Tab-separated table of C-alpha atoms in Angstrom:
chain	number	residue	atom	x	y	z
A	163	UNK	CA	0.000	0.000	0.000
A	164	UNK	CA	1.499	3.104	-0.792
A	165	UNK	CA	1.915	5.898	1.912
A	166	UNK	CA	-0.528	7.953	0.579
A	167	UNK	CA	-3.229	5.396	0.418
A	168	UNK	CA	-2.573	5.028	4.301
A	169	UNK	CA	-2.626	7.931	5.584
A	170	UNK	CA	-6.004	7.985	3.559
A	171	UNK	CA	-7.045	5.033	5.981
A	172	UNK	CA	-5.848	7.038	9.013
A	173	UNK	CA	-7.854	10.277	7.793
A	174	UNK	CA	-10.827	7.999	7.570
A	175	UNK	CA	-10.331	6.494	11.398
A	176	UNK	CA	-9.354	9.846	12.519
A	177	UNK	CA	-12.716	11.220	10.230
A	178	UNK	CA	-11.052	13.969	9.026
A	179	UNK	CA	-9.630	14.493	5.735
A	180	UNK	CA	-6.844	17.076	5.559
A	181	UNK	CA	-6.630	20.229	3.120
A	182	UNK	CA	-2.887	20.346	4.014
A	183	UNK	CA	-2.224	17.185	3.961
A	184	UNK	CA	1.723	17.976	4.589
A	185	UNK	CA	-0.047	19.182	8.339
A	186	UNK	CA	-0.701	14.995	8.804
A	187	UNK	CA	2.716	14.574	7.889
A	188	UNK	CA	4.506	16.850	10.561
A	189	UNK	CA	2.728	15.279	13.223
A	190	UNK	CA	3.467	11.549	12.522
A	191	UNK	CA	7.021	13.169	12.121
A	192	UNK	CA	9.944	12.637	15.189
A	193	UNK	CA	12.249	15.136	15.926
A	194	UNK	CA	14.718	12.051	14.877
A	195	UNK	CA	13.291	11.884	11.523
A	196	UNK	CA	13.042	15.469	10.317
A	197	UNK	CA	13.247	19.265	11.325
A	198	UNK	CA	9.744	19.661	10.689
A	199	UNK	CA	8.146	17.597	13.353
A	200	UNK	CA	5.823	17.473	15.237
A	201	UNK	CA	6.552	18.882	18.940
A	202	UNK	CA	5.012	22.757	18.124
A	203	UNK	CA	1.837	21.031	16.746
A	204	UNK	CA	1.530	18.871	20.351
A	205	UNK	CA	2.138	21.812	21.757
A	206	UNK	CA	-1.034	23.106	20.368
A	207	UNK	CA	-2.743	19.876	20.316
A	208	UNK	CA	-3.095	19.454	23.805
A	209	UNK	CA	-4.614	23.143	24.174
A	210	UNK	CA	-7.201	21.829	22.498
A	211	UNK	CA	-7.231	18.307	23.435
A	212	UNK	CA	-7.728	19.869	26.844
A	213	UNK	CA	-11.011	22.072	25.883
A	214	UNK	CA	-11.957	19.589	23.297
A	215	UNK	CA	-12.440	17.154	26.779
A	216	UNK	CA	-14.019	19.768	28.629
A	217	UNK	CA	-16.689	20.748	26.220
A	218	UNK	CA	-17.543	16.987	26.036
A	219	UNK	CA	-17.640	16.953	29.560
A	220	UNK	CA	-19.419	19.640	30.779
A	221	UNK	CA	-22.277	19.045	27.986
A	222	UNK	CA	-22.456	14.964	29.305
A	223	UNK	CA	-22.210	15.664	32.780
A	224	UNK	CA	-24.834	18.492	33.491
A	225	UNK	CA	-24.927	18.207	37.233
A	226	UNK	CA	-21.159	17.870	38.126
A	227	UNK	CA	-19.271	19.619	40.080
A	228	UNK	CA	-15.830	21.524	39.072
A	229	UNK	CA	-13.790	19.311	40.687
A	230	UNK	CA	-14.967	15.744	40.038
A	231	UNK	CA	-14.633	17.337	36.000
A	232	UNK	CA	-11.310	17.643	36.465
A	233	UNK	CA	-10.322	15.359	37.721
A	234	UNK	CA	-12.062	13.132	34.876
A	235	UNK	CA	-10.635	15.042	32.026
A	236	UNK	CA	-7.038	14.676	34.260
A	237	UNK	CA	-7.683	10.886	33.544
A	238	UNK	CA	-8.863	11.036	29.630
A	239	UNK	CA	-5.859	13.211	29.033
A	240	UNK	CA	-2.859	11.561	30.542
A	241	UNK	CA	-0.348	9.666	28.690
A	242	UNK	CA	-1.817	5.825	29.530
A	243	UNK	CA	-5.170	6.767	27.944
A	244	UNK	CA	-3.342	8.713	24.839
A	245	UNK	CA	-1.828	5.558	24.705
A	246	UNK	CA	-5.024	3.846	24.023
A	247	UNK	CA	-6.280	5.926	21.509
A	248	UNK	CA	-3.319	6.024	19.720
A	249	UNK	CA	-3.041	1.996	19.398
A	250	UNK	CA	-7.010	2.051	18.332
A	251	UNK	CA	-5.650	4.268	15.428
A	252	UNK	CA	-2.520	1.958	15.162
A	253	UNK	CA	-0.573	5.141	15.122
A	254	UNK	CA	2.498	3.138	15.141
A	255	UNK	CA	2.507	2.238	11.508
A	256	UNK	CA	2.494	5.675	10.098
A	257	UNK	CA	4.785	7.642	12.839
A	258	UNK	CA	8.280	8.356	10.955
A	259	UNK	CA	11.217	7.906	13.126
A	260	UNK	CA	14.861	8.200	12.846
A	261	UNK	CA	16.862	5.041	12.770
A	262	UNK	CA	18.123	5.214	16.346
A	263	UNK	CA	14.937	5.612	17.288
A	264	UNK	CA	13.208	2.959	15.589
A	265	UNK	CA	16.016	0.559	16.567
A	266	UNK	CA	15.320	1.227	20.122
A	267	UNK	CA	11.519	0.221	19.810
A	268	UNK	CA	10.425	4.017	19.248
A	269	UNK	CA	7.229	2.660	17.739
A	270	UNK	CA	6.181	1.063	20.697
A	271	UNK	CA	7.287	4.153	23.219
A	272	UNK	CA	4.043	5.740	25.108
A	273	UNK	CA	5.309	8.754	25.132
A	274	UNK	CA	6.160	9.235	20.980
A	275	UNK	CA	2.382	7.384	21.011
A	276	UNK	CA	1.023	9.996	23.027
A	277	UNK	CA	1.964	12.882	21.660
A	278	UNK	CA	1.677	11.795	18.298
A	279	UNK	CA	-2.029	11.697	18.849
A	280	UNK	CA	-2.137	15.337	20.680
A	281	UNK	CA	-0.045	16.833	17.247
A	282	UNK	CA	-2.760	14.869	15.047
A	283	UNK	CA	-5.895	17.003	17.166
A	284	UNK	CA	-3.146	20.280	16.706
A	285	UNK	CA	-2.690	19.908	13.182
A	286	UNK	CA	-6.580	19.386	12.676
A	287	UNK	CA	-7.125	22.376	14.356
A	288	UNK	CA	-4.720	24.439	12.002
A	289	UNK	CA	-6.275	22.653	9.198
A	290	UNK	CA	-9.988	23.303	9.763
A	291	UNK	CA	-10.917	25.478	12.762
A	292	UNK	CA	-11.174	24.498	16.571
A	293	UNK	CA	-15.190	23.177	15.647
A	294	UNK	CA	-13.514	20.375	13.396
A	295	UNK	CA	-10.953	19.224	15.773
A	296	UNK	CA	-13.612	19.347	18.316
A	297	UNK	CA	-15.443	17.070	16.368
A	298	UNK	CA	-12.209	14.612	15.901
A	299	UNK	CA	-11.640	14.282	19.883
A	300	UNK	CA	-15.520	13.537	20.588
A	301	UNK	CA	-15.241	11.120	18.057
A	302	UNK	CA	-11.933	9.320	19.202
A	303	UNK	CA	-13.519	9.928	23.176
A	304	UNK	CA	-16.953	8.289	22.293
A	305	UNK	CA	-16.526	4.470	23.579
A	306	UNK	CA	-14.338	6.184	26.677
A	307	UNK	CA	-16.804	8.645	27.112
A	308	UNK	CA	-19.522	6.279	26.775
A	309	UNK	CA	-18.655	4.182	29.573
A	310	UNK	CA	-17.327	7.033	31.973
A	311	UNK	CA	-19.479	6.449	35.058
A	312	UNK	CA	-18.866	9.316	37.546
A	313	UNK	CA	-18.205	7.123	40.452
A	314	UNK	CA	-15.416	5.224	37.853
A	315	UNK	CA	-13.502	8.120	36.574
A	316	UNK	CA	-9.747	8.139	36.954
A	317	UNK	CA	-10.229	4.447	37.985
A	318	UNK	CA	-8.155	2.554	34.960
A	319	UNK	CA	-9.611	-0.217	32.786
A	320	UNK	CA	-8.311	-3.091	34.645
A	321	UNK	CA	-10.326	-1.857	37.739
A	322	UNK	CA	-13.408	-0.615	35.618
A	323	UNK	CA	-13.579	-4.247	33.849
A	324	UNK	CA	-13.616	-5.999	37.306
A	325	UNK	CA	-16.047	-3.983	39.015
A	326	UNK	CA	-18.188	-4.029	36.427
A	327	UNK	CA	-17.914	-8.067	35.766
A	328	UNK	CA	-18.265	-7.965	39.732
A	329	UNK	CA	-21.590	-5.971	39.507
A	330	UNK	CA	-22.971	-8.589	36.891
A	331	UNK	CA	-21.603	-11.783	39.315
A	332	UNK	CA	-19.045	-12.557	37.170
A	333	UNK	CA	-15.634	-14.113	38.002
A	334	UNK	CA	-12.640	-11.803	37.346
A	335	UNK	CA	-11.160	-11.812	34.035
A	336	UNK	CA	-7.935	-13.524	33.488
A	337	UNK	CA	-4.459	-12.114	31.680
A	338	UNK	CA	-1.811	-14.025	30.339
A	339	UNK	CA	0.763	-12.851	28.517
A	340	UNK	CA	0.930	-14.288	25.196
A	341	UNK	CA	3.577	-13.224	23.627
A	342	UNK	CA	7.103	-10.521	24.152
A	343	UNK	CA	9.227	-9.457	21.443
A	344	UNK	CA	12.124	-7.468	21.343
A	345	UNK	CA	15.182	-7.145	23.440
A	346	UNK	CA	15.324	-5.297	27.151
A	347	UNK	CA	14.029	-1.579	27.187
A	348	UNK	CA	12.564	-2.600	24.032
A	349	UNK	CA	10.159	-4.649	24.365
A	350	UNK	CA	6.651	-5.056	23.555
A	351	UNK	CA	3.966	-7.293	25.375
A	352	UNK	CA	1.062	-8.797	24.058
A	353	UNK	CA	-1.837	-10.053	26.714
A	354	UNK	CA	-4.966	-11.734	26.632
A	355	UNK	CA	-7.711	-10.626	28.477
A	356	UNK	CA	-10.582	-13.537	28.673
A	357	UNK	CA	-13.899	-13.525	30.392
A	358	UNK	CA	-14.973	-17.187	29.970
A	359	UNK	CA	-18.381	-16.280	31.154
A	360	UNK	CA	-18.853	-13.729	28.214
A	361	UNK	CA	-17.225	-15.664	25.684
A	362	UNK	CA	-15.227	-12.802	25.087
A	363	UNK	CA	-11.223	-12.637	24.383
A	364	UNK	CA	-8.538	-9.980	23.608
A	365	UNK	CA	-5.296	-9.070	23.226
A	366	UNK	CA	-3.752	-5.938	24.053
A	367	UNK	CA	-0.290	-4.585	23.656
A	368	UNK	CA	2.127	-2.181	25.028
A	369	UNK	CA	5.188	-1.133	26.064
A	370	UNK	CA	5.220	-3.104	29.673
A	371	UNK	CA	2.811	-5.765	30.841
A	372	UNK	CA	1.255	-3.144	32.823
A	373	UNK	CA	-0.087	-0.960	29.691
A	374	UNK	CA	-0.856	-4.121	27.284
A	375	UNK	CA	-2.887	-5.161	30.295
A	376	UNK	CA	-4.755	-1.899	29.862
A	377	UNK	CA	-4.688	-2.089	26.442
A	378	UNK	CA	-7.053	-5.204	26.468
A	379	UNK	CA	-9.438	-4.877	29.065
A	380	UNK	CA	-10.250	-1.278	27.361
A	381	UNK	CA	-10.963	-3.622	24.113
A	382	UNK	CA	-13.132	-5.907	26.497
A	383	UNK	CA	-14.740	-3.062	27.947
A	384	UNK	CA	-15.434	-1.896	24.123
A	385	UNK	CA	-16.858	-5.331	23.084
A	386	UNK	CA	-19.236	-4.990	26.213
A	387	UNK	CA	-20.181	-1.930	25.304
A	388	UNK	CA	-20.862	-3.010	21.733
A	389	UNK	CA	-22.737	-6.580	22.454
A	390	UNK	CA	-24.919	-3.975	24.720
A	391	UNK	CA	-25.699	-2.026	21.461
A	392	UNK	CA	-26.318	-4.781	19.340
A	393	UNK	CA	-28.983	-6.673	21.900
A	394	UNK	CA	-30.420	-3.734	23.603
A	395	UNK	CA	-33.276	-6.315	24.970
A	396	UNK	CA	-30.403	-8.127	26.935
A	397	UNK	CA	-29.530	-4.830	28.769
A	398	UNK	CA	-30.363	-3.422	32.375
B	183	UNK	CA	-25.492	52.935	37.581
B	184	UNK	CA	-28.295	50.109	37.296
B	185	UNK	CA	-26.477	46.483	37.008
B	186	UNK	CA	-27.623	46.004	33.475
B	187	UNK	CA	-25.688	49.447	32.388
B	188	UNK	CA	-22.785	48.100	34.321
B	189	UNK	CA	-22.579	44.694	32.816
B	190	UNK	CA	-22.481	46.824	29.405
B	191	UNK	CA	-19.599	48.337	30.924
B	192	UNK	CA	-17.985	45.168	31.311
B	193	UNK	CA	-19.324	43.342	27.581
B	194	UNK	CA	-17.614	46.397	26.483
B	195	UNK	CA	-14.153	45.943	27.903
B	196	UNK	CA	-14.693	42.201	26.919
B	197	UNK	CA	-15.410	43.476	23.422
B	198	UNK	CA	-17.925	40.483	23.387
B	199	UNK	CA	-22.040	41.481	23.866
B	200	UNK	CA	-23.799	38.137	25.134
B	201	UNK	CA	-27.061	36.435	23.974
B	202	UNK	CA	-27.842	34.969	26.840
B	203	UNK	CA	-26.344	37.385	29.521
B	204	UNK	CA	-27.644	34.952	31.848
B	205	UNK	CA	-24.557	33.189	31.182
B	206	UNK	CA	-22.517	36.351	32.153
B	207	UNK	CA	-24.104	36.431	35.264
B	208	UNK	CA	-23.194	32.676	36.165
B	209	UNK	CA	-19.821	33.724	35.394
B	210	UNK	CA	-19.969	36.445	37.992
B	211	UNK	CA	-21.762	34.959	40.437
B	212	UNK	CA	-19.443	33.403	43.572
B	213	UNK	CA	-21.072	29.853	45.464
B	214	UNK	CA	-21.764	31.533	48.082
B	215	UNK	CA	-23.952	34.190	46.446
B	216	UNK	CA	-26.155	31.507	44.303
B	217	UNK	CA	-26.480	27.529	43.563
B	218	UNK	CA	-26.012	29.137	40.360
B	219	UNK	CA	-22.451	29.661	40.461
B	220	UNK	CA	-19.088	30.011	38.043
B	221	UNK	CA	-17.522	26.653	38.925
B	222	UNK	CA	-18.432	24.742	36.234
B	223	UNK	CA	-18.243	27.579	33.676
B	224	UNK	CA	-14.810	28.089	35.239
B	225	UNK	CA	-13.704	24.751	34.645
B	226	UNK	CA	-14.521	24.833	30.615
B	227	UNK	CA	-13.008	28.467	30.198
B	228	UNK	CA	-10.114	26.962	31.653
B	229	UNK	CA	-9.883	25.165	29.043
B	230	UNK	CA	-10.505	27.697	26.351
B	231	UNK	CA	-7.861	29.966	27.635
B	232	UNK	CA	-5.180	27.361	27.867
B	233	UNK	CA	-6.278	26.248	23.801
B	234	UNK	CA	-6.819	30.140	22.860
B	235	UNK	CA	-3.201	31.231	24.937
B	236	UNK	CA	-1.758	28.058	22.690
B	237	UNK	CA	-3.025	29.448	19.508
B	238	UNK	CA	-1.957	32.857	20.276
B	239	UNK	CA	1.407	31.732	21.185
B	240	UNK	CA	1.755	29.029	18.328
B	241	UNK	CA	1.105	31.813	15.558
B	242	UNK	CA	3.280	34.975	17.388
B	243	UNK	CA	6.395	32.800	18.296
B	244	UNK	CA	6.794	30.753	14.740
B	245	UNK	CA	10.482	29.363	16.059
B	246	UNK	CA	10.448	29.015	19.152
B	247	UNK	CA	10.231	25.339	20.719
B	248	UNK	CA	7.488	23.103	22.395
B	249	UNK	CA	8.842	23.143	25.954
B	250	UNK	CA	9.333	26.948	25.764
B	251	UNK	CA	6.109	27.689	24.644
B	252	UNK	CA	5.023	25.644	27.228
B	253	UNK	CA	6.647	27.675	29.936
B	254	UNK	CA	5.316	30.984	28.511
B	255	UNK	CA	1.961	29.898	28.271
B	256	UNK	CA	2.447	28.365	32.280
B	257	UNK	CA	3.544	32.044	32.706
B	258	UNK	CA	0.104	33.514	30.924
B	259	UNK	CA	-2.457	31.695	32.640
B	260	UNK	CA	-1.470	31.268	36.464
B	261	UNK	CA	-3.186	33.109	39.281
B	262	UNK	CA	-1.224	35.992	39.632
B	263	UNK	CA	-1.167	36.950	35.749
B	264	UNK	CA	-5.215	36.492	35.411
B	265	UNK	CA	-5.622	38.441	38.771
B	266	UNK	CA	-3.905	41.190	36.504
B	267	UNK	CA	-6.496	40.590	33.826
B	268	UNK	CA	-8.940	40.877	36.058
B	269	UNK	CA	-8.087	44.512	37.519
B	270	UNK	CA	-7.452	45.736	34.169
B	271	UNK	CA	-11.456	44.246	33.913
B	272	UNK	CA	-12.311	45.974	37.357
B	273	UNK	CA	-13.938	42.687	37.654
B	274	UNK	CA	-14.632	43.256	41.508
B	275	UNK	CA	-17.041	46.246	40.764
B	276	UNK	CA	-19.230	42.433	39.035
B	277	UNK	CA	-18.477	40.046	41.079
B	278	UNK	CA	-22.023	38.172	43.385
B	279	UNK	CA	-20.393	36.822	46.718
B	280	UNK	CA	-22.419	35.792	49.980
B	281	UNK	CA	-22.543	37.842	52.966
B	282	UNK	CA	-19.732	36.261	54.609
B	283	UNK	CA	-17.524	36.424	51.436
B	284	UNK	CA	-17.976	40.029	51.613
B	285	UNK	CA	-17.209	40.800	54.995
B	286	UNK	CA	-13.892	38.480	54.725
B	287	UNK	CA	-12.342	40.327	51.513
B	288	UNK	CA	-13.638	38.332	48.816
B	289	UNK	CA	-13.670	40.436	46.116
B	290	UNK	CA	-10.259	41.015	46.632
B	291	UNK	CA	-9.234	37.661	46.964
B	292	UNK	CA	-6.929	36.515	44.189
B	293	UNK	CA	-8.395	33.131	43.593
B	294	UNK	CA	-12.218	34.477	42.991
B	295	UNK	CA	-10.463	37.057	40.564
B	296	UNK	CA	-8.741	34.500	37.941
B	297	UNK	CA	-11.619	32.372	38.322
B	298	UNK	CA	-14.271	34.622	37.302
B	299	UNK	CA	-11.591	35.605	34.596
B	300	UNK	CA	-11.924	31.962	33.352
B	301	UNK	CA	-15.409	31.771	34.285
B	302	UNK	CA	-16.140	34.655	31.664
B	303	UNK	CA	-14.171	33.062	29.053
B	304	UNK	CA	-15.982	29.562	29.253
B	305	UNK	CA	-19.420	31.582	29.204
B	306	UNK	CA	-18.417	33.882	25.916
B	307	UNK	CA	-17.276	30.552	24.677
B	308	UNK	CA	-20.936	28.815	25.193
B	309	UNK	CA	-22.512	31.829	24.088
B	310	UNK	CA	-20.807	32.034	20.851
B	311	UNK	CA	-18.199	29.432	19.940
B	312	UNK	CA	-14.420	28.683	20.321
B	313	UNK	CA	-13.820	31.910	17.855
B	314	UNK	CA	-15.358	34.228	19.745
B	315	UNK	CA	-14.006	33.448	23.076
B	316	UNK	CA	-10.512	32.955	20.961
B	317	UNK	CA	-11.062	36.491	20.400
B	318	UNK	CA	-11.569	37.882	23.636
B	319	UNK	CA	-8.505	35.568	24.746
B	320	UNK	CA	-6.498	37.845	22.064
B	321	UNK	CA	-7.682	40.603	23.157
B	322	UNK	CA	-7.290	40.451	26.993
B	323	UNK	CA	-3.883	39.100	26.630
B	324	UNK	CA	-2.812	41.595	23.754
B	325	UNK	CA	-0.413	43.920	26.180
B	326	UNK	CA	1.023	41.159	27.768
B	327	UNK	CA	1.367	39.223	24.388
B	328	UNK	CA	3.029	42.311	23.039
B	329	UNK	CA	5.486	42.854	25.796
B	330	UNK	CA	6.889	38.855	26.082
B	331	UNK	CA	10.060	38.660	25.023
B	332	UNK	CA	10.876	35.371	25.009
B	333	UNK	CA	13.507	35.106	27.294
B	334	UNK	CA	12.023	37.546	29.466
B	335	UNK	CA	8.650	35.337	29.675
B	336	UNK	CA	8.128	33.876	33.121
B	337	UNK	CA	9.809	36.456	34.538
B	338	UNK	CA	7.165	38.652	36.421
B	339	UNK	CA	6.231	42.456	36.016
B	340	UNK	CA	8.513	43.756	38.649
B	341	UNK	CA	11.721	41.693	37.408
B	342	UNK	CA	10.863	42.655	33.452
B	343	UNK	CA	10.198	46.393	34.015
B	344	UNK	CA	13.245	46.477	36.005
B	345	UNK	CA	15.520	44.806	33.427
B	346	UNK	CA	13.426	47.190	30.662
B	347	UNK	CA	14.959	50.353	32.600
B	348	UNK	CA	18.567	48.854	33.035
B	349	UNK	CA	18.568	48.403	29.404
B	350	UNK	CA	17.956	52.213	28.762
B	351	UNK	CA	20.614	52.514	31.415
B	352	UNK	CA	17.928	54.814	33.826
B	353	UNK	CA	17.239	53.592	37.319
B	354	UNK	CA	15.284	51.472	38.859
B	355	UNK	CA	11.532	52.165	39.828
B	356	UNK	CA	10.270	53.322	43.241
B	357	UNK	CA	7.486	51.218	44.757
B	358	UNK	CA	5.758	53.015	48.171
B	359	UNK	CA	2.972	51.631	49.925
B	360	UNK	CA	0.326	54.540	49.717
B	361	UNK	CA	-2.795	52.648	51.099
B	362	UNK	CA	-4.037	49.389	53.455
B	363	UNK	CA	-6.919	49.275	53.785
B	364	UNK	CA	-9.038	46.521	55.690
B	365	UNK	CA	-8.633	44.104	58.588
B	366	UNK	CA	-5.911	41.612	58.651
B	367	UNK	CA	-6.315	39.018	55.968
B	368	UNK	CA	-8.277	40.839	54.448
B	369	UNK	CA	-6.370	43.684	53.447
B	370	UNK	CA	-5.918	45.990	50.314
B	371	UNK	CA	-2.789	47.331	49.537
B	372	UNK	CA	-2.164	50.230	46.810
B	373	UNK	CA	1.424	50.788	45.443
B	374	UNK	CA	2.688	53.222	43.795
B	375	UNK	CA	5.428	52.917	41.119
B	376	UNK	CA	7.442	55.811	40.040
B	377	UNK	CA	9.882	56.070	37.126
B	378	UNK	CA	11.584	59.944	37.899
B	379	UNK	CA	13.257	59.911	34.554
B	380	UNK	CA	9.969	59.201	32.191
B	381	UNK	CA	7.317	61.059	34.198
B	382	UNK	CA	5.461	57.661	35.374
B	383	UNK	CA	3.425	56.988	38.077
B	384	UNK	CA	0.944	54.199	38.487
B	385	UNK	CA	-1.200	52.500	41.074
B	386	UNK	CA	-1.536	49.108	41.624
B	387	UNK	CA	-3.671	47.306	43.615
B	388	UNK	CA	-3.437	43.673	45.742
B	389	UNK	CA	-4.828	41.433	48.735
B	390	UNK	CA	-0.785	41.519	49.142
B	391	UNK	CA	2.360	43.810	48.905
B	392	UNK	CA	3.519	42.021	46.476
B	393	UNK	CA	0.093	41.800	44.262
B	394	UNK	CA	0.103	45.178	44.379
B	395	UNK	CA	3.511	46.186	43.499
B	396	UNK	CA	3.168	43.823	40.300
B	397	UNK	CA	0.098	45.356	39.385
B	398	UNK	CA	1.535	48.937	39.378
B	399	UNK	CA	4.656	47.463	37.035
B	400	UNK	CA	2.469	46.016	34.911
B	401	UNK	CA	0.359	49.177	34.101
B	402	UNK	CA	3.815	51.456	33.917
B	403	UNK	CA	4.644	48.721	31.343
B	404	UNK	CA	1.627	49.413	29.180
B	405	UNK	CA	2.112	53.048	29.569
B	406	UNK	CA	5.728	52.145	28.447
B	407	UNK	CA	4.287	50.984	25.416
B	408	UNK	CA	1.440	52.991	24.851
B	409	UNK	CA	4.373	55.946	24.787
B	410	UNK	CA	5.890	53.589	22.312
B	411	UNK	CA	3.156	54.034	19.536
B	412	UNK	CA	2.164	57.202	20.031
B	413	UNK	CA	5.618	58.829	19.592
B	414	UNK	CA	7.207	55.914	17.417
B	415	UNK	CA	10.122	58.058	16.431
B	416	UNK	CA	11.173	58.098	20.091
B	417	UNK	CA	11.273	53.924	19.260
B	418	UNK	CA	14.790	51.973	19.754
C-alpha cells in the first residue's frame, strides 16, 4: 500500500480528511526523523485536546461539580489513555522515526504514542478550525466517554472491567501474557484478556505488561459496550 | 449605575455582547452568592484559555520550541497573571459573593479574581463558539502578548520592568505603599510605582504587597508601550 493510500485510511479512522495534507505529515514526524516535526503542533494539540475534553464533559455531565470534571478530564488526558487511543488508530505504523529511534523500539514508546495523537488534534485544528478538531476528539472519546461512570472516573480499565464483571456476578477476568518481542528496554507485550463467562477474548499490547494489560481490558470493555448495542433487549 | 448598564460596561471591555447574559451572570456569580455559580463555567473556560493562549502563542512565536512555549503559556495563565487581567477588567465592581464572602475580603481575593476571569471566558465561549471566546482571549492578553520577550517570559512584572529600565541605562523604579486598607487578611494594599526619569506613576492594587507592586509594574509597562506608539520616532 502506498503511503498515501494510508494515511487515507488514518484520515478515515481519525474522520477527518486534511486540506494540508503535509499538516498529517509533521505530526506523525519525530524530531529524529526530520526538522519539521511534530513537537510545536503537540504543543497546540493538547490546548485543544484539553477544551476539546471539557466541552464533552461539561455538555455529558450536566450536574457535576468543578472538581470531580477535572479530575475526569485529568484521567482522559494523561499519557496511559493517549496511549489507548493512539493503538485504536494503530498510530504506530504511520509515525516516521529516525533510525536510532526505531532501533530502540520508538514505535512502541508511550510517550512518541502519546503525543503523536495530541499533534494529530493540533494539526486538525490548524487545518480546519477548533469546531472540526472538536469534532475529531468527541469522536476518538466516544466508547471512553460512553462508559465514563462518575463514580469510575480516573479508575483505569483493569479496575473498571472488574467492578463491572463484579456488579454482573461474574468471576474476574484472566491475563496471560501471550507473547514478548524485542530485546530489554525494548520490548513489547502482548496479553490476553478472557472472560470465559462472556465468551469474550482480547489481546492488548504495550510497552510493559502493565499498559498491554490496559490495552485489552479497554478492548473488552469496548466489546461490552458493543454486544450492549447490538442486543439492547439483553440490557439493564 | 443600574447592574444592566454596568454589565455593558464590562461586555464592552470584553469586546464580546452576550445572547444569553444569563450566562454572564453565572460567570460572575461566587457559590456563596447563588447555587447558580461560576464553577463549572470556570472549569470549561479553563480550558478555552489554555487552547486560545496556545493558539496565540503558536502563531506569534513561529520558532520558538514546544517546551518553551510551554513555559510561557504556564507564565500567561497562572493566578497571579489572570488576577492582573482581572483589575485591568475591574472585575470586583461584578463580582455576586455571599454575605460572609464580603465581609472576609472576597472580592479582593486573588483566587475568585482568575476564576471569574476563566469563568467569563468559558461563558463567551458557550454563548458564541471557540472563535469568539478565541477572540476575547487575544484581546485580553494583547499587552502582555506584546510585551513577552521570550527570554524575558516567566519572569514577572517587577523583574521585566526592572531589566526594561537597566537596558535604557535609567534607574530602577520606586514602589511606596500609599494605602491598606481593611482588617488583617483581608487587606488591600495600593502601590505606587514611580519612574523619575519618564514622568510615570501608576497605582496598583493587591490582597498583598507584592500583588500590588506587580500590578503597578504592569500598568507602567503598558504606559511604556502605549508611549511607544504614540511617539514611534522616540522607538529603539
Amino acid at each position: 500500500m502506498s503511503k498515501a493510500t494510508r494515511l487515507t485510511v488514518l484520515e478515515q479512522q481519525l474522520g477527518h480528511t486534511f486540506s494540508d495534507a503535509q499538516l498529517l505529515r509533521q505530526a506523525l514526524t519525530h524530531r529524529s526523523y526530520a526538522a519539521n516535526h511534530y513537537e510545536r503542533l503537540e504543543f497546540l494539540g493538547d490546548g485543544v485536546l484539553n477544551c476539546g475534553i471539557a466541552r464533552c464533559l461539561y455538555d455529558q455531565f450536566t450536574h457535576i461539580k468543578e472538581g470531580e470534571l477535572s479530575r475526569i478530564r485529568a484521567h482522559l488526558v494523561k499519557q496511559d489513555t493517549l496511549v489507548l487511543i493512539a493503538q485504536d488508530l494503530n498510530v504506530s505504523n504511520y509515525v516516521l522515526l529516525g533510525e536510532g529511534e526505531l532501533k530502540s523500539g520508538g514505535l512502541n514508546r508511550p510517550s512518541i504514542l502519546a503525543d503523536v495523537v495530541e499533534a494529530m488534534i493540533g494539526a486538525i485544528f490548524l487545518d480546519a478550525g477548533f469546531d472540526a478538531a472538536q469534532a475529531v476528539v468527541a469522536q476518538l472519546y466516544a466508547p471512553l466517554l460512553k462508559t465514563i461512570d462518575p463514580s469510575n472516573a480516573g479508575k483505569d480499565a483493569k479496575t473498571q472491567l472488574q467492578e463491572r464483571l463484579q456488579g454482573q456476578k461474574l468471576p474476574v477476568p484472566k491475563y496471560t501474557i501471550i507473547d514478548i518481542q524485542g530485546a530489554a528496554h525494548e520490548q513489547l507485550f502482548t496479553v490476553s484478556c478472557i472472560i470465559d463467562a462472556l465468551h469474550i477474548k482480547t489481546q492488548g499490547e504495550g510497552s510493559t505488561r502493565r499498559l498491554a494489560e490496559q490495552h485489552a481490558a479497554h478492548l473488552a470493555m469496548t466489546l461490552l459496550d458493543n454486544a450492549g448495542k447490538q442486543h439492547p433487549s439483553k440490557r439493564g
